[in-house]
PDB file of C-alpha atoms in Angstrom:
ATOM      1  CA  MET M   1      85.699 106.368  94.019  1.00 96.00           C
ATOM      2  CA  ILE M   2      86.907 109.541  93.405  1.00 97.00           C
ATOM      3  CA  ILE M   3      90.043 110.359  91.886  1.00 98.00           C
ATOM      4  CA  LEU M   4      90.667 114.209  91.662  1.00 97.00           C
ATOM      5  CA  LYS M   5      93.967 115.733  89.673  1.00 97.00           C
ATOM      6  CA  ILE M   6      95.464 119.056  90.707  1.00 94.00           C
ATOM      7  CA  GLY M   7      97.379 120.901  89.569  1.00 84.00           C
ATOM      8  CA  GLY M   8     100.507 122.916  91.498  1.00 77.00           C
ATOM      9  CA  ASN M   9      99.707 125.433  90.635  1.00 77.00           C
ATOM     10  CA  MET M  10      96.147 125.807  91.717  1.00 83.00           C
ATOM     11  CA  ILE M  11      97.456 124.378  95.763  1.00 86.00           C
ATOM     12  CA  ASN M  12      97.599 127.975  97.094  1.00 82.00           C
ATOM     13  CA  HIS M  13      94.506 128.953  94.945  1.00 85.00           C
ATOM     14  CA  LEU M  14      91.464 126.728  95.312  1.00 90.00           C
ATOM     15  CA  PRO M  15      88.294 127.913  95.890  1.00 90.00           C
ATOM     16  CA  GLU M  16      86.284 127.131  99.190  1.00 92.00           C
ATOM     17  CA  ASP M  17      84.001 125.170  97.070  1.00 91.00           C
ATOM     18  CA  PHE M  18      86.575 122.721  96.634  1.00 94.00           C
ATOM     19  CA  PHE M  19      86.750 121.968 100.337  1.00 96.00           C
ATOM     20  CA  GLU M  20      83.413 121.606 100.598  1.00 95.00           C
ATOM     21  CA  TYR M  21      82.763 119.526  97.707  1.00 94.00           C
ATOM     22  CA  VAL M  22      86.300 117.392  99.316  1.00 96.00           C
ATOM     23  CA  ALA M  23      84.616 117.361 102.447  1.00 95.00           C
ATOM     24  CA  GLU M  24      80.509 116.394 101.180  1.00 94.00           C
ATOM     25  CA  LYS M  25      81.579 113.415  99.536  1.00 94.00           C
ATOM     26  CA  GLN M  26      84.132 112.215 102.282  1.00 92.00           C
ATOM     27  CA  ASP M  27      80.436 112.788 105.000  1.00 91.00           C
ATOM     28  CA  GLU M  28      78.569 110.236 102.230  1.00 93.00           C
ATOM     29  CA  GLY M  29      81.404 107.442 102.841  1.00 92.00           C
ATOM     30  CA  GLU M  30      83.339 108.202  99.146  1.00 94.00           C
ATOM     31  CA  HIS M  31      86.992 107.209  99.098  1.00 96.00           C
ATOM     32  CA  ILE M  32      88.918 110.095  97.469  1.00 97.00           C
ATOM     33  CA  ILE M  33      92.159 110.255  96.213  1.00 98.00           C
ATOM     34  CA  ILE M  34      93.649 114.316  95.225  1.00 98.00           C
ATOM     35  CA  VAL M  35      96.660 113.370  92.828  1.00 98.00           C
ATOM     36  CA  HIS M  36      98.815 116.581  93.118  1.00 96.00           C
ATOM     37  CA  GLY M  37     101.052 117.690  90.231  1.00 89.00           C
ATOM     38  CA  GLY M  38     103.800 120.677  90.518  1.00 89.00           C
ATOM     39  CA  GLY M  39     105.247 121.146  87.672  1.00 81.00           C
ATOM     40  CA  ASN M  40     105.822 125.031  88.119  1.00 85.00           C
ATOM     41  CA  ILE M  41     107.466 124.826  91.393  1.00 89.00           C
ATOM     42  CA  ILE M  42     109.469 121.491  89.928  1.00 93.00           C
ATOM     43  CA  SER M  43     110.367 124.057  86.837  1.00 92.00           C
ATOM     44  CA  LYS M  44     111.237 127.339  88.722  1.00 92.00           C
ATOM     45  CA  CYS M  45     114.000 124.919  90.635  1.00 93.00           C
ATOM     46  CA  GLY M  46     114.926 122.788  87.235  1.00 93.00           C
ATOM     47  CA  GLU M  47     115.742 126.114  86.024  1.00 93.00           C
ATOM     48  CA  PHE M  48     118.075 127.350  89.383  1.00 93.00           C
ATOM     49  CA  VAL M  49     119.827 124.352  88.650  1.00 93.00           C
ATOM     50  CA  GLY M  50     120.455 124.677  84.943  1.00 94.00           C
ATOM     51  CA  GLU M  51     118.335 122.182  83.751  1.00 93.00           C
ATOM     52  CA  PRO M  52     115.706 123.896  82.028  1.00 92.00           C
ATOM     53  CA  VAL M  53     112.445 122.651  81.069  1.00 91.00           C
ATOM     54  CA  GLN M  54     112.032 120.204  77.892  1.00 92.00           C
ATOM     55  CA  LYS M  55     108.556 118.849  77.107  1.00 90.00           C
ATOM     56  CA  ILE M  56     107.859 116.533  74.100  1.00 89.00           C
ATOM     57  CA  ASP M  57     103.600 116.144  73.442  1.00 82.00           C
ATOM     58  CA  GLY M  58     103.309 118.001  77.505  1.00 80.00           C
ATOM     59  CA  ILE M  59     105.150 115.492  78.396  1.00 88.00           C
ATOM     60  CA  ARG M  60     108.034 116.905  80.971  1.00 91.00           C
ATOM     61  CA  VAL M  61     111.759 114.891  79.931  1.00 95.00           C
ATOM     62  CA  THR M  62     113.111 113.729  83.230  1.00 96.00           C
ATOM     63  CA  ASN M  63     116.667 113.191  83.947  1.00 96.00           C
ATOM     64  CA  PRO M  64     117.961 111.587  87.095  1.00 96.00           C
ATOM     65  CA  GLU M  65     118.736 114.957  88.759  1.00 95.00           C
ATOM     66  CA  MET M  66     114.955 115.992  87.719  1.00 95.00           C
ATOM     67  CA  MET M  67     114.121 112.790  88.866  1.00 96.00           C
ATOM     68  CA  LYS M  68     115.230 114.197  92.374  1.00 95.00           C
ATOM     69  CA  ILE M  69     114.144 117.526  92.874  1.00 95.00           C
ATOM     70  CA  SER M  70     110.747 116.597  91.281  1.00 96.00           C
ATOM     71  CA  ASP M  71     110.646 113.321  93.928  1.00 96.00           C
ATOM     72  CA  LEU M  72     111.793 115.430  96.681  1.00 95.00           C
ATOM     73  CA  LEU M  73     109.326 118.899  95.559  1.00 95.00           C
ATOM     74  CA  LEU M  74     106.309 116.306  94.975  1.00 96.00           C
ATOM     75  CA  ASN M  75     106.172 114.451  98.374  1.00 95.00           C
ATOM     76  CA  ASP M  76     107.852 116.328 100.416  1.00 94.00           C
ATOM     77  CA  VAL M  77     106.713 119.945 100.453  1.00 94.00           C
ATOM     78  CA  ILE M  78     104.221 120.097  97.967  1.00 94.00           C
ATOM     79  CA  GLN M  79     101.969 117.476  99.321  1.00 95.00           C
ATOM     80  CA  GLU M  80     102.459 118.699 103.127  1.00 94.00           C
ATOM     81  CA  GLN M  81     101.034 121.976 102.053  1.00 93.00           C
ATOM     82  CA  LEU M  82      97.587 120.601 100.394  1.00 95.00           C
ATOM     83  CA  GLY M  83      97.648 118.480 103.224  1.00 95.00           C
ATOM     84  CA  LYS M  84      97.925 121.394 105.543  1.00 95.00           C
ATOM     85  CA  LYS M  85      94.927 123.441 104.012  1.00 95.00           C
ATOM     86  CA  LEU M  86      92.753 120.488 103.883  1.00 96.00           C
ATOM     87  CA  MET M  87      94.152 119.567 107.275  1.00 95.00           C
ATOM     88  CA  ASN M  88      92.475 123.190 107.983  1.00 96.00           C
ATOM     89  CA  HIS M  89      89.396 122.386 106.783  1.00 96.00           C
ATOM     90  CA  GLY M  90      88.617 120.175 109.083  1.00 95.00           C
ATOM     91  CA  ILE M  91      89.311 117.099 106.175  1.00 96.00           C
ATOM     92  CA  GLU M  92      91.456 114.047 107.427  1.00 94.00           C
ATOM     93  CA  THR M  93      94.639 113.188 105.027  1.00 96.00           C
ATOM     94  CA  HIS M  94      97.157 110.220 104.267  1.00 95.00           C
ATOM     95  CA  ASN M  95     100.012 111.636 102.906  1.00 96.00           C
ATOM     96  CA  LEU M  96     100.137 108.554 100.648  1.00 96.00           C
ATOM     97  CA  ASN M  97     104.105 109.175  99.891  1.00 94.00           C
ATOM     98  CA  SER M  98     105.022 109.732 103.009  1.00 91.00           C
ATOM     99  CA  TYR M  99     105.092 106.107 103.924  1.00 90.00           C
ATOM    100  CA  GLY M 100     107.851 105.140 101.557  1.00 87.00           C
ATOM    101  CA  TYR M 101     105.624 101.582 100.679  1.00 92.00           C
ATOM    102  CA  SER M 102     105.893 101.412  96.888  1.00 93.00           C
ATOM    103  CA  PHE M 103     101.763 101.012  96.984  1.00 95.00           C
ATOM    104  CA  VAL M 104     102.146 101.834  92.936  1.00 96.00           C
ATOM    105  CA  LYS M 105     104.609 100.865  90.852  1.00 96.00           C
ATOM    106  CA  GLY M 106     105.484 101.754  86.980  1.00 96.00           C
ATOM    107  CA  ASP M 107     107.714 101.243  83.916  1.00 96.00           C
ATOM    108  CA  TYR M 108     109.361 103.421  81.679  1.00 97.00           C
ATOM    109  CA  LEU M 109     106.769 105.478  79.623  1.00 95.00           C
ATOM    110  CA  ASP M 110     109.729 106.310  76.422  1.00 96.00           C
ATOM    111  CA  HIS M 111     113.025 105.759  78.051  1.00 96.00           C
ATOM    112  CA  GLU M 112     115.307 107.280  75.382  1.00 95.00           C
ATOM    113  CA  LYS M 113     112.847 109.975  74.456  1.00 96.00           C
ATOM    114  CA  TYR M 114     111.766 111.150  77.776  1.00 96.00           C
ATOM    115  CA  GLY M 115     114.449 109.857  80.494  1.00 97.00           C
ATOM    116  CA  GLU M 116     113.062 109.027  84.344  1.00 97.00           C
ATOM    117  CA  VAL M 117     109.141 109.695  82.985  1.00 97.00           C
ATOM    118  CA  GLY M 118     107.027 105.762  84.032  1.00 97.00           C
ATOM    119  CA  THR M 119     103.112 104.811  83.111  1.00 96.00           C
ATOM    120  CA  ILE M 120     101.645 103.175  86.215  1.00 97.00           C
ATOM    121  CA  SER M 121     101.094  99.177  86.104  1.00 95.00           C
ATOM    122  CA  GLN M 122     100.462  98.144  89.326  1.00 95.00           C
ATOM    123  CA  VAL M 123      98.573  99.699  92.561  1.00 96.00           C
ATOM    124  CA  ASP M 124      97.958  97.545  95.953  1.00 97.00           C
ATOM    125  CA  THR M 125      93.975  98.332  95.792  1.00 96.00           C
ATOM    126  CA  ASP M 126      93.699  96.938  99.516  1.00 96.00           C
ATOM    127  CA  TRP M 127      95.814  99.018 101.116  1.00 96.00           C
ATOM    128  CA  ILE M 128      94.972 101.898  98.629  1.00 96.00           C
ATOM    129  CA  ASN M 129      91.014 100.973 100.094  1.00 95.00           C
ATOM    130  CA  LYS M 130      92.254 100.646 104.177  1.00 95.00           C
ATOM    131  CA  MET M 131      93.893 104.617 103.476  1.00 96.00           C
ATOM    132  CA  THR M 132      91.480 106.169 102.466  1.00 95.00           C
ATOM    133  CA  ASP M 133      88.390 104.653 104.290  1.00 93.00           C
ATOM    134  CA  ASN M 134      88.393 107.977 106.787  1.00 89.00           C
ATOM    135  CA  SER M 135      90.543 109.940 104.918  1.00 95.00           C
ATOM    136  CA  VAL M 136      91.632 111.516 101.854  1.00 97.00           C
ATOM    137  CA  GLY M 137      94.239 110.240 100.235  1.00 98.00           C
ATOM    138  CA  LEU M 138      97.256 112.301  98.421  1.00 98.00           C
ATOM    139  CA  MET M 139      99.036 111.656  96.234  1.00 97.00           C
ATOM    140  CA  SER M 140     102.037 112.581  93.811  1.00 96.00           C
ATOM    141  CA  SER M 141     102.622 111.324  90.598  1.00 95.00           C
ATOM    142  CA  ILE M 142     106.282 109.556  91.531  1.00 96.00           C
ATOM    143  CA  VAL M 143     105.939 105.968  91.458  1.00 96.00           C
ATOM    144  CA  TYR M 144     108.346 103.446  92.101  1.00 96.00           C
ATOM    145  CA  LYS M 145     109.848 101.506  89.132  1.00 94.00           C
ATOM    146  CA  ASN M 146     111.207  98.772  91.712  1.00 88.00           C
ATOM    147  CA  ASP M 147     111.806  99.095  95.692  1.00 81.00           C
ATOM    148  CA  THR M 148     113.906 101.663  95.959  1.00 86.00           C
ATOM    149  CA  ASP M 149     114.088 103.727  92.192  1.00 92.00           C
ATOM    150  CA  LYS M 150     111.390 105.658  91.248  1.00 96.00           C
ATOM    151  CA  LEU M 151     110.159 107.579  87.749  1.00 97.00           C
ATOM    152  CA  ASN M 152     107.810 110.878  87.506  1.00 96.00           C
ATOM    153  CA  VAL M 153     104.596 110.389  85.842  1.00 96.00           C
ATOM    154  CA  ASN M 154     102.420 112.715  84.092  1.00 93.00           C
ATOM    155  CA  ALA M 155     100.020 113.715  86.967  1.00 94.00           C
ATOM    156  CA  ASP M 156      97.334 113.721  84.070  1.00 94.00           C
ATOM    157  CA  ILE M 157      98.293 110.807  83.062  1.00 95.00           C
ATOM    158  CA  ALA M 158      98.365 109.282  86.832  1.00 96.00           C
ATOM    159  CA  ALA M 159      95.178 110.494  88.053  1.00 97.00           C
ATOM    160  CA  SER M 160      94.011 108.437  85.321  1.00 97.00           C
ATOM    161  CA  GLU M 161      96.259 105.648  85.207  1.00 97.00           C
ATOM    162  CA  MET M 162      95.076 104.805  89.292  1.00 97.00           C
ATOM    163  CA  ALA M 163      90.775 106.039  87.919  1.00 98.00           C
ATOM    164  CA  SER M 164      91.432 102.768  85.780  1.00 97.00           C
ATOM    165  CA  LEU M 165      92.754 100.355  87.964  1.00 97.00           C
ATOM    166  CA  LEU M 166      91.199 101.394  91.269  1.00 97.00           C
ATOM    167  CA  ASN M 167      87.724 101.393  89.301  1.00 96.00           C
ATOM    168  CA  ALA M 168      86.964 104.755  89.733  1.00 97.00           C
ATOM    169  CA  ASP M 169      83.494 105.594  89.741  1.00 96.00           C
ATOM    170  CA  GLU M 170      84.905 109.227  88.840  1.00 96.00           C
ATOM    171  CA  LEU M 171      87.957 111.048  87.428  1.00 97.00           C
ATOM    172  CA  VAL M 172      88.137 115.094  87.432  1.00 96.00           C
ATOM    173  CA  LEU M 173      90.927 116.858  86.091  1.00 96.00           C
ATOM    174  CA  LEU M 174      91.098 120.278  87.806  1.00 92.00           C
ATOM    175  CA  THR M 175      92.967 122.562  85.708  1.00 87.00           C
ATOM    176  CA  ASP M 176      93.146 126.764  85.776  1.00 83.00           C
ATOM    177  CA  VAL M 177      91.278 127.141  82.370  1.00 85.00           C
ATOM    178  CA  CYS M 178      87.091 126.209  82.614  1.00 87.00           C
ATOM    179  CA  GLY M 179      87.714 123.295  79.565  1.00 91.00           C
ATOM    180  CA  VAL M 180      88.637 122.284  76.679  1.00 94.00           C
ATOM    181  CA  LYS M 181      89.114 124.869  74.376  1.00 92.00           C
ATOM    182  CA  VAL M 182      88.843 125.208  70.390  1.00 90.00           C
ATOM    183  CA  GLU M 183      89.509 129.089  68.824  1.00 88.00           C
ATOM    184  CA  ASP M 184      88.203 130.366  72.733  1.00 86.00           C
ATOM    185  CA  LYS M 185      85.293 128.546  72.976  1.00 92.00           C
ATOM    186  CA  MET M 186      84.468 125.559  75.608  1.00 92.00           C
ATOM    187  CA  LEU M 187      83.193 122.154  74.436  1.00 95.00           C
ATOM    188  CA  GLU M 188      80.458 120.790  77.010  1.00 94.00           C
ATOM    189  CA  GLU M 189      81.264 117.318  75.574  1.00 95.00           C
ATOM    190  CA  LEU M 190      84.410 115.865  74.039  1.00 94.00           C
ATOM    191  CA  THR M 191      84.022 112.014  72.341  1.00 94.00           C
ATOM    192  CA  HIS M 192      87.011 110.270  71.061  1.00 91.00           C
ATOM    193  CA  LYS M 193      86.711 110.672  67.634  1.00 93.00           C
ATOM    194  CA  GLN M 194      86.618 114.763  67.731  1.00 94.00           C
ATOM    195  CA  ALA M 195      89.652 114.495  70.134  1.00 94.00           C
ATOM    196  CA  ILE M 196      91.911 112.925  67.879  1.00 93.00           C
ATOM    197  CA  GLU M 197      90.942 115.147  65.292  1.00 95.00           C
ATOM    198  CA  LEU M 198      91.198 118.228  67.031  1.00 95.00           C
ATOM    199  CA  ILE M 199      95.103 117.494  68.646  1.00 93.00           C
ATOM    200  CA  LYS M 200      95.416 116.193  65.193  1.00 93.00           C
ATOM    201  CA  GLU M 201      94.418 119.780  63.271  1.00 93.00           C
ATOM    202  CA  HIS M 202      96.319 121.778  66.157  1.00 91.00           C
ATOM    203  CA  TYR M 203      93.147 123.011  68.479  1.00 93.00           C
ATOM    204  CA  ILE M 204      94.501 121.018  71.243  1.00 92.00           C
ATOM    205  CA  VAL M 205      98.067 121.861  72.441  1.00 88.00           C
ATOM    206  CA  SER M 206     100.177 121.664  75.012  1.00 82.00           C
ATOM    207  CA  GLY M 207      99.932 120.621  78.086  1.00 81.00           C
ATOM    208  CA  MET M 208      95.838 119.669  77.245  1.00 89.00           C
ATOM    209  CA  ILE M 209      97.205 117.566  75.271  1.00 89.00           C
ATOM    210  CA  PRO M 210      98.166 114.692  77.980  1.00 88.00           C
ATOM    211  CA  LYS M 211      95.230 115.940  79.850  1.00 91.00           C
ATOM    212  CA  VAL M 212      92.871 114.917  77.091  1.00 94.00           C
ATOM    213  CA  LYS M 213      93.954 111.668  76.140  1.00 93.00           C
ATOM    214  CA  ALA M 214      94.386 110.936  79.868  1.00 94.00           C
ATOM    215  CA  ALA M 215      90.588 111.580  79.703  1.00 96.00           C
ATOM    216  CA  LEU M 216      89.670 109.635  76.956  1.00 95.00           C
ATOM    217  CA  ASP M 217      91.604 106.110  77.987  1.00 95.00           C
ATOM    218  CA  ALA M 218      89.820 106.752  81.494  1.00 96.00           C
ATOM    219  CA  ILE M 219      86.886 107.082  79.371  1.00 95.00           C
ATOM    220  CA  ASP M 220      87.708 103.354  77.669  1.00 94.00           C
ATOM    221  CA  HIS M 221      89.158 101.484  80.406  1.00 95.00           C
ATOM    222  CA  GLY M 222      85.557 101.484  81.918  1.00 94.00           C
ATOM    223  CA  VAL M 223      85.666 104.690  84.313  1.00 96.00           C
ATOM    224  CA  GLU M 224      81.955 105.928  83.387  1.00 93.00           C
ATOM    225  CA  ASN M 225      82.265 110.311  84.571  1.00 95.00           C
ATOM    226  CA  VAL M 226      85.088 111.756  83.595  1.00 96.00           C
ATOM    227  CA  THR M 227      85.233 115.941  83.203  1.00 95.00           C
ATOM    228  CA  ILE M 228      87.674 118.170  81.701  1.00 95.00           C
ATOM    229  CA  THR M 229      87.344 121.170  84.614  1.00 92.00           C
ATOM    230  CA  ASN M 230      88.281 124.523  86.775  1.00 88.00           C
ATOM    231  CA  ASN M 231      85.583 124.145  88.767  1.00 86.00           C
ATOM    232  CA  LEU M 232      84.005 121.323  90.632  1.00 88.00           C
ATOM    233  CA  GLU M 233      80.531 122.986  90.784  1.00 83.00           C
ATOM    234  CA  GLU M 234      80.657 123.451  87.135  1.00 81.00           C
ATOM    235  CA  HIS M 235      80.552 120.414  84.771  1.00 81.00           C
ATOM    236  CA  GLY M 236      83.181 121.934  82.622  1.00 92.00           C
ATOM    237  CA  THR M 237      84.366 119.680  79.542  1.00 94.00           C
ATOM    238  CA  ILE M 238      82.475 116.454  80.185  1.00 94.00           C
ATOM    239  CA  ILE M 239      84.524 113.264  78.064  1.00 94.00           C
ATOM    240  CA  ILE M 240      82.223 110.792  76.318  1.00 91.00           C
ATOM    241  CA  ASP M 241      82.922 107.544  74.661  1.00 80.00           C
TER     242      ASP M 241
END
């Protein structure tokens, strides 16, 4: 299984080689899940309703109103748009969040600190394998806290936790930069020790922090191939133990 994470601002700028890669892997029989975000669109809507963006260590603080907005945008707007783009390239998909089924459940990350933000604790592996047997699974970072209430998970963290729980062979965190950069130089490889030091010294900052931590967590949980890149044809930064 391959888990691909893409940010919401990338959906309208995906290169042709992205679709070629997905189609090729699907033809080879790989199970593929694309975990998508949508932070830029959510931010704009938040500002419109008087809820400006607040982040702590790269994690978006989410109150109940923004939870509803995030759920609506990610599942009913962004996921639909991504699905259409893949279908236009001949790639069959399943919008996993559209079934109203709690195939992924989560718990609060830190309710007092982040609000309605979660971390994934449980996955219905059999259902996901069935849904991705002949189709690419599209999944937002919204998970169920129980049968009705939902939580917002950072998309990088969601992709990492899905890769770990599903024993994926590969996790690719696609971003708008070529990889992890330190003083404008891309790191071809990044170890756990190096990453922690670079975060501590503020060389890795903002939204790259949860991305790197998510990549390290996947490695720690047995995902063998983890990369951060902006191009599936380039290896970007390879995360190693």
